[in-house]
Structure formats: C-alpha cells, structure tokens
PDB file of C-alpha atoms in Angstrom:
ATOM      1  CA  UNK A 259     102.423  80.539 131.310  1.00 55.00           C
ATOM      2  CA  UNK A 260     100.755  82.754 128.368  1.00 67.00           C
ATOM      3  CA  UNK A 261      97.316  82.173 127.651  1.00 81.00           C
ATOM      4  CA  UNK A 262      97.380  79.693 124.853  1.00 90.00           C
ATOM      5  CA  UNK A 263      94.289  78.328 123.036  1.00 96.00           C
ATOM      6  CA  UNK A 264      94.104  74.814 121.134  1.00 97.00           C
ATOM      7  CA  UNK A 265      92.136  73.688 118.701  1.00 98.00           C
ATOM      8  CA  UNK A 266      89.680  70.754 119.704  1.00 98.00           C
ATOM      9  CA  UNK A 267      88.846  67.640 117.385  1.00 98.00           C
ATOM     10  CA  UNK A 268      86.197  64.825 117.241  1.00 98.00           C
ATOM     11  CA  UNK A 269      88.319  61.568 116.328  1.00 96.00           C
ATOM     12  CA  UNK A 270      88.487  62.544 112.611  1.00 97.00           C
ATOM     13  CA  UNK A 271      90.207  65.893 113.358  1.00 98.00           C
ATOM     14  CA  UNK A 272      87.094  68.140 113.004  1.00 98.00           C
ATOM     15  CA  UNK A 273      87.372  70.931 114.458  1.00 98.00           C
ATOM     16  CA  UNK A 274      84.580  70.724 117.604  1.00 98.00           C
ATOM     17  CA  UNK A 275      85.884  73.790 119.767  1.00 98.00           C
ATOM     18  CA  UNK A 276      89.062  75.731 121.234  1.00 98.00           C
ATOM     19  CA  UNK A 277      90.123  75.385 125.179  1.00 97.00           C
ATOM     20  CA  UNK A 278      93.447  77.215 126.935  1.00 96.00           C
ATOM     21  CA  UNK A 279      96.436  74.670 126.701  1.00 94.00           C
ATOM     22  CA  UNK A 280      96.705  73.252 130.389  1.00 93.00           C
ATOM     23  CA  UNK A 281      93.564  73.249 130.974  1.00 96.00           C
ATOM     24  CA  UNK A 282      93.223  71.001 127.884  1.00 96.00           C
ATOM     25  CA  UNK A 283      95.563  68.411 129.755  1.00 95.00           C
ATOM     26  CA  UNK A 284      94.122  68.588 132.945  1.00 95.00           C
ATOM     27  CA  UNK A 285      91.087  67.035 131.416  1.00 97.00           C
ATOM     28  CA  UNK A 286      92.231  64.940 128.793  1.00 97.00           C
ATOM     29  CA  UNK A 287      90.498  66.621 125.947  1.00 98.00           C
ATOM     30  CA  UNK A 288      91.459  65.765 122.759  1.00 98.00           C
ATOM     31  CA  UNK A 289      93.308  68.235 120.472  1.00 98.00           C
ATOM     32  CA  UNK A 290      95.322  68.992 117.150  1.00 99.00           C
ATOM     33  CA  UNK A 291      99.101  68.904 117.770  1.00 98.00           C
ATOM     34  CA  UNK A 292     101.964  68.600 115.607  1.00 98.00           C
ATOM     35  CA  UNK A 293     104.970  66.668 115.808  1.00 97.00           C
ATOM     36  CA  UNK A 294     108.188  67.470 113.514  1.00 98.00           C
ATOM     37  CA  UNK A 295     110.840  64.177 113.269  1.00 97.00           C
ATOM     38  CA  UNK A 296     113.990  66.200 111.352  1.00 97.00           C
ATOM     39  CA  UNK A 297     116.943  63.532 109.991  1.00 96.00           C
ATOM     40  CA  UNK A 298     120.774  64.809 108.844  1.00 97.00           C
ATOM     41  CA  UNK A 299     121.953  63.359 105.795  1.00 96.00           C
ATOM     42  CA  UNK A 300     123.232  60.558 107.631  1.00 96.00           C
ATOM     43  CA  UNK A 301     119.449  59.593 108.730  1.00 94.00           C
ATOM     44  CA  UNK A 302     120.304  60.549 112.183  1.00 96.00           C
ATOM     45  CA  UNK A 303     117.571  61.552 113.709  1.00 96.00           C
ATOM     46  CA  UNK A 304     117.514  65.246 115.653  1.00 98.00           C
ATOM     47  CA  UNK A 305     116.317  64.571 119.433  1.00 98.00           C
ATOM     48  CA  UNK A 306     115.750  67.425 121.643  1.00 98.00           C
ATOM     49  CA  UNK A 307     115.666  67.496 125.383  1.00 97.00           C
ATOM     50  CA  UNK A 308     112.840  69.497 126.809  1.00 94.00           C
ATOM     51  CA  UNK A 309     113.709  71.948 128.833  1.00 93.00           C
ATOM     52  CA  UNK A 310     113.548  71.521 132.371  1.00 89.00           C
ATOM     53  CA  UNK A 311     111.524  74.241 133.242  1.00 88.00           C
ATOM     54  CA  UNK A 312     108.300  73.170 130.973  1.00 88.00           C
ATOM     55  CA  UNK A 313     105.639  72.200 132.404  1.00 77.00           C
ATOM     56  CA  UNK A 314     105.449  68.384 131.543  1.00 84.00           C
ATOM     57  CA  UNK A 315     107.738  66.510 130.858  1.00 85.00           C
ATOM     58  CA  UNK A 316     110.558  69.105 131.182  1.00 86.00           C
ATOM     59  CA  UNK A 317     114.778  67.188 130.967  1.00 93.00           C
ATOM     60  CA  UNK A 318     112.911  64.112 128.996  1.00 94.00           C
ATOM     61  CA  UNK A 319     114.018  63.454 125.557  1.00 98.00           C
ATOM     62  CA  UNK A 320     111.961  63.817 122.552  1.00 97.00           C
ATOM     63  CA  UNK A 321     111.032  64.206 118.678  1.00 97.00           C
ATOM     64  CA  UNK A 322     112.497  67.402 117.377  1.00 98.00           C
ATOM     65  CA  UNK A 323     109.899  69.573 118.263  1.00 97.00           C
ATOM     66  CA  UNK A 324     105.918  69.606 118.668  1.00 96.00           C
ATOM     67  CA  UNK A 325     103.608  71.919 119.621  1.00 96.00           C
ATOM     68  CA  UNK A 326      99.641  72.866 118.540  1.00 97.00           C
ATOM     69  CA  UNK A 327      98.571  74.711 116.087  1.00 98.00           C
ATOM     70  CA  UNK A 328      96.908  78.085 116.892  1.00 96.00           C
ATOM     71  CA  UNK A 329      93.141  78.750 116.249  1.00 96.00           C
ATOM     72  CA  UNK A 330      93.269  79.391 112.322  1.00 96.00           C
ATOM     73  CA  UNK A 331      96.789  78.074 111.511  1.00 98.00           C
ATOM     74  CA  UNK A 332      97.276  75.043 109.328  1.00 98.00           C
ATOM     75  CA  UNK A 333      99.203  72.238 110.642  1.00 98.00           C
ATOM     76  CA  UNK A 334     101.534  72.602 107.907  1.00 98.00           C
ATOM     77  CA  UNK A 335     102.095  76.071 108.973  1.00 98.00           C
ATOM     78  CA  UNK A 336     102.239  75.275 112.615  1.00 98.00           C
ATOM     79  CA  UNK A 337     105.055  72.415 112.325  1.00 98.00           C
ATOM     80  CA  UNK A 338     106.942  75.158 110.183  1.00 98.00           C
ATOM     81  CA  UNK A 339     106.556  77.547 113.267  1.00 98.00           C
ATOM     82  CA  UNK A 340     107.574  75.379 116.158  1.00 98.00           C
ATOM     83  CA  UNK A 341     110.305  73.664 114.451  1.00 98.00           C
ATOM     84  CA  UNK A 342     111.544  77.539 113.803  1.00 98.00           C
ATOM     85  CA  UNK A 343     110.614  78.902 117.463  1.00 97.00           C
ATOM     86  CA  UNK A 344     111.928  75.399 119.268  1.00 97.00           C
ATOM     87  CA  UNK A 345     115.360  74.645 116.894  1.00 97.00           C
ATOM     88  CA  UNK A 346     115.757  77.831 114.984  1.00 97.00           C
ATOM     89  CA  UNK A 347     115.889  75.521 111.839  1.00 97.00           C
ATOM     90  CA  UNK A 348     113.615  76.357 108.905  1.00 96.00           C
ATOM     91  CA  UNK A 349     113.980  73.666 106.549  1.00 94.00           C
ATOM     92  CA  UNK A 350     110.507  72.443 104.513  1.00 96.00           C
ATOM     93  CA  UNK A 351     108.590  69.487 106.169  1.00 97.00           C
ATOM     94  CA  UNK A 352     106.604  66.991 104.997  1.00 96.00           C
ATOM     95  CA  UNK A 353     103.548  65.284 106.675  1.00 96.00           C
ATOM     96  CA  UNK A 354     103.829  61.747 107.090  1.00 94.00           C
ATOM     97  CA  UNK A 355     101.151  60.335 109.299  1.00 93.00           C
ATOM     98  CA  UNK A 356      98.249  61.497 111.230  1.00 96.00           C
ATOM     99  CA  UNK A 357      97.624  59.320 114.311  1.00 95.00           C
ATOM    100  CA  UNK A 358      95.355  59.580 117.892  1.00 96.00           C
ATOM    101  CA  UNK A 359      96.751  58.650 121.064  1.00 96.00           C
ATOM    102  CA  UNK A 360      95.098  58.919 124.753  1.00 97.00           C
ATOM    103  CA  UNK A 361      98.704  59.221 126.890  1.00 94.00           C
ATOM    104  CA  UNK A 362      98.554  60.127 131.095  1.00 91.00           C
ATOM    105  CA  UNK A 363     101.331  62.724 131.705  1.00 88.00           C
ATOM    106  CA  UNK A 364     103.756  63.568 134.853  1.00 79.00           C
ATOM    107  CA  UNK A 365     101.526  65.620 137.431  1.00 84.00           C
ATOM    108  CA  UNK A 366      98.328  64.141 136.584  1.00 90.00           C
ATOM    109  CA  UNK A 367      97.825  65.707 132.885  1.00 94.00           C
ATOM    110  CA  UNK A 368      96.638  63.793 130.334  1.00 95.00           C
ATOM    111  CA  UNK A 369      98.214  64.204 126.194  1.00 95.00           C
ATOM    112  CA  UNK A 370      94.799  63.300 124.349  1.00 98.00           C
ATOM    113  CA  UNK A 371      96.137  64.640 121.090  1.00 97.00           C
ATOM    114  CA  UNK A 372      94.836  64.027 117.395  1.00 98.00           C
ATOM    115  CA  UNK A 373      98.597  64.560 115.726  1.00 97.00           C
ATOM    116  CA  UNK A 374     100.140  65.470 112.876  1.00 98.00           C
ATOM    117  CA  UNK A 375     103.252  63.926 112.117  1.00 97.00           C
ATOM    118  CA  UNK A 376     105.658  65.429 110.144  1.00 97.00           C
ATOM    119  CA  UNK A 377     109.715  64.391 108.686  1.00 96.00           C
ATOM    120  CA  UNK A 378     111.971  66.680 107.275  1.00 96.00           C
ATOM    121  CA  UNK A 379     115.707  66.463 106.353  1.00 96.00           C
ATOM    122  CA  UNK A 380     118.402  69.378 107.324  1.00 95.00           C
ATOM    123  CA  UNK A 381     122.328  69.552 107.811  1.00 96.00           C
ATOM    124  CA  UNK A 382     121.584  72.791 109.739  1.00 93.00           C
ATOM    125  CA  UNK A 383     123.161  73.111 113.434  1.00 94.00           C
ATOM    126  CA  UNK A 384     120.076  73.689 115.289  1.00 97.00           C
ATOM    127  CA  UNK A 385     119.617  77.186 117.422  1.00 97.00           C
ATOM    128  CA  UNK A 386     117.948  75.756 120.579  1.00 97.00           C
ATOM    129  CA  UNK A 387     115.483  77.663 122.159  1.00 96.00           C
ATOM    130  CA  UNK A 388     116.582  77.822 125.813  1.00 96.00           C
ATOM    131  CA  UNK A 389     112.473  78.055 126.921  1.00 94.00           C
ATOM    132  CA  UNK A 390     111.433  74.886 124.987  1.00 95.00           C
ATOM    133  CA  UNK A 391     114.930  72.860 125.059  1.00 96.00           C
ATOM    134  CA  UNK A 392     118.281  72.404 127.180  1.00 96.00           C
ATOM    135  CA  UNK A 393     120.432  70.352 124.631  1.00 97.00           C
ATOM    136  CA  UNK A 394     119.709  68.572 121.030  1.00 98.00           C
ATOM    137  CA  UNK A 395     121.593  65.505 119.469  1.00 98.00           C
ATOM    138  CA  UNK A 396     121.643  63.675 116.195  1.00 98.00           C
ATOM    139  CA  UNK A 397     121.386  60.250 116.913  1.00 97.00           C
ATOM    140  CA  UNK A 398     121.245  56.626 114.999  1.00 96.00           C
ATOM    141  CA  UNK A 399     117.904  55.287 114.888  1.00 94.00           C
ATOM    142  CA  UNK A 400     119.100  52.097 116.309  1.00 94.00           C
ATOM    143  CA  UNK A 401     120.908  54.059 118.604  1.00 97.00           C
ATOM    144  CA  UNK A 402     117.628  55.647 119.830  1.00 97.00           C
ATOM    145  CA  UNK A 403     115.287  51.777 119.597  1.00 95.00           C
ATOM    146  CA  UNK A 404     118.182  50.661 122.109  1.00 97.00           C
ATOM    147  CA  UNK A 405     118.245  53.413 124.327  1.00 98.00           C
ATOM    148  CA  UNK A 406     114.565  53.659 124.261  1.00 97.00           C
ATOM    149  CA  UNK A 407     114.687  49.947 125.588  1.00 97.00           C
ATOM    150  CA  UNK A 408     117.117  50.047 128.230  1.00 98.00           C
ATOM    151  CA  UNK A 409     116.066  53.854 129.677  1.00 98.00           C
ATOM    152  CA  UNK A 410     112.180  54.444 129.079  1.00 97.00           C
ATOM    153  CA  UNK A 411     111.871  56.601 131.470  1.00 95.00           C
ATOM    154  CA  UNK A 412     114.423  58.985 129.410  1.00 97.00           C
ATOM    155  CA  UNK A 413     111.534  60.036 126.988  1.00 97.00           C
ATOM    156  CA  UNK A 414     108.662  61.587 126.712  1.00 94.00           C
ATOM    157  CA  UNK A 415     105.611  59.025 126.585  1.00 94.00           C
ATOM    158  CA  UNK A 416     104.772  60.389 123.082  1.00 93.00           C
ATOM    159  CA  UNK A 417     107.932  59.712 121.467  1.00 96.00           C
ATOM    160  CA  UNK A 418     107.570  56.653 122.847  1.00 95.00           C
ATOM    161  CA  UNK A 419     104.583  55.714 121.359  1.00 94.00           C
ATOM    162  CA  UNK A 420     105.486  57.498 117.734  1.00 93.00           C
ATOM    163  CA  UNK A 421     108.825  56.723 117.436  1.00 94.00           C
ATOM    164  CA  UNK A 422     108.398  53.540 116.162  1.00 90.00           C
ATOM    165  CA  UNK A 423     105.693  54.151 113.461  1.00 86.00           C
ATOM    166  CA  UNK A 424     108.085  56.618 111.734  1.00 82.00           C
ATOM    167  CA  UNK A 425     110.928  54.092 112.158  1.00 78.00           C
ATOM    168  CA  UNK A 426     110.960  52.953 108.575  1.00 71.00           C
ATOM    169  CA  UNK A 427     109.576  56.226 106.806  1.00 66.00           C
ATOM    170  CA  UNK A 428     112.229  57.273 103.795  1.00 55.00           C
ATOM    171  CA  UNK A 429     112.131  61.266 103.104  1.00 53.00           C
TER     172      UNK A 429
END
C-alpha cells in the first residue's frame, strides 16, 4: 500500500496533525474523510462493492465512494477526486452533512472519522475502478433499508451508520 497521509481533526474538524492512513486505523485516531452518496434520476441510489482486495472491508457494499482528503485539499475537492478515481463519474457534488462516528473495523482497525458527506445526481454509467471496486448497482432506497435489515453483514459499518441520515435528503 502507497504511503498515504490523512489529515487529523479535534471534534470540530480542526486540523490538529497528519498520520499515514493504516496506521491512522490501527489506533483509532480521528480524521477528515469524505463520503459521496450519487442518485440516477430515478433516486436510485449508486452502491459500490469494495473491492476484495482492499484492505478493510474489501466484497462489502457501500456509499458510492469515500476516501480522505490529502494534506492541503479541500473536501470539496477531495469528494470530486475519489468519486472520479473510484467510479470514473465526474458529475458536481454537493455537501450535505458533516457528522463524527467512532466505528471498530474487520482486523482490528478502528474508522474514527470526522466526515464529510456529500449527494450528487448523475445518469452516467459508472467506470469502476477495478483497485477500489468489483461491481456497482443503482438501487431503490427501500430496496437498500430492506436489504440492510435482513443482510447487515453485507455492508460496510459506515454505510450502515450514514445511510439512514441521508435517507430523506432531496438534491
């Protein structure tokens, strides 16, 4: 894995310091991230399933795409970035919520994140990025609230905890 920095926040986002990625969730420290929610004009929302070979959570579903903004990059700018690098999509984005969660990962790593959330709306077929994803699918949102119900174990414990605080969001 490249050596990859993140930015590290007090619990009002202020920047406090900058630590390499895993190392970051090996010890639970908390950091910016940025999540990207992307709906057809259906209001399906675009899911993503991570690719096996990352190293959490890989073969879980998820949001669109997330990732953390470099040292010096805006999260506006970063959510642009991953959603580009992850789903080959470039459509704008619009941030929605900001939230903190404290999540314990697969293999003992810990997602401590400070996040940005963003929504965006594209008719685009996504261009999967076979390092950060294996497959993508538009689904319903009730689809997804049922699915997340019966297989929980199916998703990453972010989405889970996100997904329904952007359930009723209209972009």
């Amino acid at each position: 894995m490249p050596h990859i920095e993140v930015i590290l926040v007090d619990d009002n986002d202020r920047e406090v310091g900058f630590m390499e990625k895993l190392a970051a969730h090996k010890v639970g420290a908390r950091h910016r991230a940025v999540s990207v929610y992307v709906f057809n004009s259906r209001n399906e929302l675009l899911l993503q399933r991570r690719a096996a070979r990352k190293y959490h959570c890989g073969g879980l579903w998820s949001n669109t795409c997330c990732g953390h903004p470099l040292p010096g990059e805006s999260t506006d700018h970063a959510a642009q970035r991953r959603l580009e690098e992850e789903m080959g999509l470039t459509c704008p984005v619009t941030k929605r919520l900001e939230l903190s969660y404290f999540l314990p990962l697969p293999q003992g790593l810990i997602e401590h994140e400070y996040g940005h959330l963003y929504l965006a709306r594209c008719d685009v077929e996504p261009v999967l990025n076979p390092d950060e994803a294996d497959a993508c699918a538009y689904r319903s949102l009730e689809d997804i609230r049922q699915d997340l119900d019966e297989h929980p174990d199916d998703y990453t414990p972010w989405f889970k905890f996100t997904f329904p605080q952007v359930m009723d969001f209209k972009i």
